[in-house]
Amino acid sequence: MEQSILNSPFKIKNVEFHNRIMNASGCNCTTSEDLLELVSSRSGGIISKSCTYEYRVGNEMPRYYDNDVLSINSTGLANNGYEFYAKYGETIKSITNKPYIISVAGIKYRENLKIINKLQQYENHDLIELNLSCPNIIGKSQIGYDFEASDELLRCLYENIDNHNIGLKLPPYFDMIHFENMADIIKKYPICYLTCINSLGNGFVFNELMEPSIVPNNGFGGIGGSVIKPFGLANVRKFHELLPTMPIIGCGGITNKQDAYEYIKSGASLVQIGTQLIKTGPELFDMFLT
Ligand code: RRO
């Protein structure tokens, strides 16, 4: 596949991404310093850390660990609250015209509606990514694995909000019927894109001392990095097959250009980079674009 595809612009609705590469939500996008680094990087767009209504300190540290082939995190939705990300859009847009997506992950079901409703009052973000797949909130299941709850959330959302610039961040699915169940729900609503996949929930990794590598939740956390690429590719391919006109952002285990091409060949229009971005920092994007 030609290099030029990664450098080419792509539009979701009327929002033009400068190229096909950007950060994954949660990676280098929580603080104003993080976001400014993305502004001055070569990413084609920027997405924020998933936000809740209020500021959250998140889970106990250490809550992130990586090795050659994977990462594990239980960040616990540490974020500055939706208002920070909404207002920071003004700073971002004063410097760059690249798209800015706010990722939303209310702890409670209704919180998502409240945040998205409030975001309507701000004009410096281009899209909203509704995260149905945070694996690390202790005592809460991922909405994306509960098809009835996902349907109900989207029904309430579109009953109350006339916003057609909302995409969904999905968890990885592993069962063909589950892909079909989710695709049937998605078809009912004017969702403008999908991001596949979030981390694989509740893995466990030992560190070099043969201790749990992260502290929260007895060491269980979301797995990212190279080991999840086969699942990311499968999810992109299957949703592309079921929803051929839906733009898909591929995410999961992308470390180099070849990985990015594989996602694009599987039906992704854009790709997001998580673990490798944390390891390398935003100068990583140069490698994909030259
Ligand atoms: O904050 C987290 O623990 C987290 C989130 Br919201 C998510 O969507 N995916 C993930 O791996 N960690």
PDB file of N, CA and C and ligand atoms in Angstrom, residues 25-26 49-51 59 73-78 103 105 131 133-137 169 198-200 221-223, ligand 1:
ATOM      1  N   SER A  25      -7.604   7.810  22.502  1.00  0.00           N
ATOM      2  CA  SER A  25      -8.049   8.471  23.729  1.00  0.00           C
ATOM      3  C   SER A  25      -7.363   7.826  24.934  1.00  0.00           C
ATOM      4  N   GLY A  26      -6.943   8.655  25.880  1.00  0.00           N
ATOM      5  CA  GLY A  26      -6.273   8.158  27.075  1.00  0.00           C
ATOM      6  C   GLY A  26      -4.761   8.273  26.975  1.00  0.00           C
ATOM      7  N   LYS A  49      -8.649  12.707  26.533  1.00  0.00           N
ATOM      8  CA  LYS A  49      -8.906  11.628  27.497  1.00  0.00           C
ATOM      9  C   LYS A  49     -10.414  11.537  27.696  1.00  0.00           C
ATOM     10  N   SER A  50     -10.937  10.354  27.885  1.00  0.00           N
ATOM     11  CA  SER A  50     -12.374  10.218  28.160  1.00  0.00           C
ATOM     12  C   SER A  50     -12.712  11.010  29.414  1.00  0.00           C
ATOM     13  N   CYS A  51     -13.781  11.798  29.336  1.00  0.00           N
ATOM     14  CA  CYS A  51     -14.092  12.653  30.481  1.00  0.00           C
ATOM     15  C   CYS A  51     -15.401  12.274  31.143  1.00  0.00           C
ATOM     16  N   ASN A  59      -7.489   5.788  39.579  1.00  0.00           N
ATOM     17  CA  ASN A  59      -7.105   4.695  40.472  1.00  0.00           C
ATOM     18  C   ASN A  59      -5.707   4.917  41.048  1.00  0.00           C
ATOM     19  N   ASN A  73      -3.329  -1.208  31.723  1.00  0.00           N
ATOM     20  CA  ASN A  73      -3.654  -0.013  32.504  1.00  0.00           C
ATOM     21  C   ASN A  73      -4.942  -0.224  33.275  1.00  0.00           C
ATOM     22  N   SER A  74      -4.969   0.443  34.421  1.00  0.00           N
ATOM     23  CA  SER A  74      -6.230   0.607  35.138  1.00  0.00           C
ATOM     24  C   SER A  74      -6.236   2.047  35.639  1.00  0.00           C
ATOM     25  N   THR A  75      -6.336   2.961  34.692  1.00  0.00           N
ATOM     26  CA  THR A  75      -6.247   4.386  34.989  1.00  0.00           C
ATOM     27  C   THR A  75      -7.456   4.841  35.809  1.00  0.00           C
ATOM     28  N   GLY A  76      -8.587   4.211  35.543  1.00  0.00           N
ATOM     29  CA  GLY A  76      -9.777   4.535  36.325  1.00  0.00           C
ATOM     30  C   GLY A  76     -10.364   5.887  35.978  1.00  0.00           C
ATOM     31  N   LEU A  77     -10.271   6.232  34.688  1.00  0.00           N
ATOM     32  CA  LEU A  77     -10.892   7.466  34.180  1.00  0.00           C
ATOM     33  C   LEU A  77     -10.377   8.721  34.890  1.00  0.00           C
ATOM     34  N   ALA A  78      -9.085   8.747  35.140  1.00  0.00           N
ATOM     35  CA  ALA A  78      -8.487   9.976  35.680  1.00  0.00           C
ATOM     36  C   ALA A  78      -8.624  11.061  34.616  1.00  0.00           C
ATOM     37  N   SER A 103     -13.697  12.876  24.025  1.00  0.00           N
ATOM     38  CA  SER A 103     -14.169  11.539  24.378  1.00  0.00           C
ATOM     39  C   SER A 103     -14.952  11.635  25.688  1.00  0.00           C
ATOM     40  N   ALA A 105     -17.068   9.546  28.763  1.00  0.00           N
ATOM     41  CA  ALA A 105     -17.300   8.240  29.409  1.00  0.00           C
ATOM     42  C   ALA A 105     -17.904   8.465  30.790  1.00  0.00           C
ATOM     43  N   ASN A 131     -17.585   6.782  24.691  1.00  0.00           N
ATOM     44  CA  ASN A 131     -16.811   5.581  25.039  1.00  0.00           C
ATOM     45  C   ASN A 131     -17.721   4.570  25.732  1.00  0.00           C
ATOM     46  N   SER A 133     -16.807   1.575  26.419  1.00  0.00           N
ATOM     47  CA  SER A 133     -15.933   0.422  26.636  1.00  0.00           C
ATOM     48  C   SER A 133     -14.820   0.626  27.658  1.00  0.00           C
ATOM     49  N   CYS A 134     -15.051   1.452  28.691  1.00  0.00           N
ATOM     50  CA  CYS A 134     -13.996   1.544  29.709  1.00  0.00           C
ATOM     51  C   CYS A 134     -14.012   0.282  30.565  1.00  0.00           C
ATOM     52  N   PRO A 135     -12.883  -0.456  30.601  1.00  0.00           N
ATOM     53  CA  PRO A 135     -12.891  -1.721  31.337  1.00  0.00           C
ATOM     54  C   PRO A 135     -12.538  -1.588  32.820  1.00  0.00           C
ATOM     55  N   ASN A 136     -12.237  -0.379  33.290  1.00  0.00           N
ATOM     56  CA  ASN A 136     -11.566  -0.260  34.590  1.00  0.00           C
ATOM     57  C   ASN A 136     -12.353   0.419  35.700  1.00  0.00           C
ATOM     58  N   ILE A 137     -13.646   0.539  35.554  1.00  0.00           N
ATOM     59  CA  ILE A 137     -14.405   1.141  36.643  1.00  0.00           C
ATOM     60  C   ILE A 137     -14.929   0.001  37.513  1.00  0.00           C
ATOM     61  N   LYS A 169     -16.822   4.551  20.703  1.00  0.00           N
ATOM     62  CA  LYS A 169     -15.630   3.727  20.955  1.00  0.00           C
ATOM     63  C   LYS A 169     -16.108   2.395  21.506  1.00  0.00           C
ATOM     64  N   ASN A 198     -11.185  -0.628  21.960  1.00  0.00           N
ATOM     65  CA  ASN A 198     -10.601  -0.252  23.245  1.00  0.00           C
ATOM     66  C   ASN A 198      -9.693  -1.391  23.713  1.00  0.00           C
ATOM     67  N   SER A 199      -9.072  -1.216  24.858  1.00  0.00           N
ATOM     68  CA  SER A 199      -8.190  -2.274  25.368  1.00  0.00           C
ATOM     69  C   SER A 199      -9.001  -3.548  25.668  1.00  0.00           C
ATOM     70  N   LEU A 200      -8.305  -4.664  25.699  1.00  0.00           N
ATOM     71  CA  LEU A 200      -8.949  -5.940  26.064  1.00  0.00           C
ATOM     72  C   LEU A 200      -9.052  -5.977  27.586  1.00  0.00           C
ATOM     73  N   GLY A 221      -6.354  -5.345  34.457  1.00  0.00           N
ATOM     74  CA  GLY A 221      -6.442  -4.081  33.712  1.00  0.00           C
ATOM     75  C   GLY A 221      -6.606  -4.311  32.222  1.00  0.00           C
ATOM     76  N   GLY A 222      -6.796  -3.216  31.505  1.00  0.00           N
ATOM     77  CA  GLY A 222      -7.025  -3.271  30.052  1.00  0.00           C
ATOM     78  C   GLY A 222      -5.705  -3.475  29.325  1.00  0.00           C
ATOM     79  N   ILE A 223      -5.692  -4.432  28.414  1.00  0.00           N
ATOM     80  CA  ILE A 223      -4.462  -4.769  27.679  1.00  0.00           C
ATOM     81  C   ILE A 223      -4.442  -4.066  26.324  1.00  0.00           C
TER      82      ILE A 223
HETATM   83  O1  RRO B   1      -9.309   5.312  32.276  1.00  0.00           O
HETATM   84  C1  RRO B   1      -9.202   4.092  32.051  1.00  0.00           C
HETATM   85  O2  RRO B   1      -8.906   3.265  32.940  1.00  0.00           O
HETATM   86  C2  RRO B   1      -9.426   3.542  30.697  1.00  0.00           C
HETATM   87  C3  RRO B   1     -10.469   3.934  29.863  1.00  0.00           C
HETATM   88 BR1  RRO B   1     -11.673   5.289  30.278  1.00  0.00          BR
HETATM   89  C4  RRO B   1     -10.662   3.264  28.625  1.00  0.00           C
HETATM   90  O3  RRO B   1     -11.579   3.548  27.840  1.00  0.00           O
HETATM   91  N1  RRO B   1      -9.786   2.282  28.304  1.00  0.00           N
HETATM   92  C5  RRO B   1      -8.783   1.920  29.107  1.00  0.00           C
HETATM   93  O4  RRO B   1      -8.011   1.004  28.760  1.00  0.00           O
HETATM   94  N2  RRO B   1      -8.594   2.556  30.306  1.00  0.00           N
END
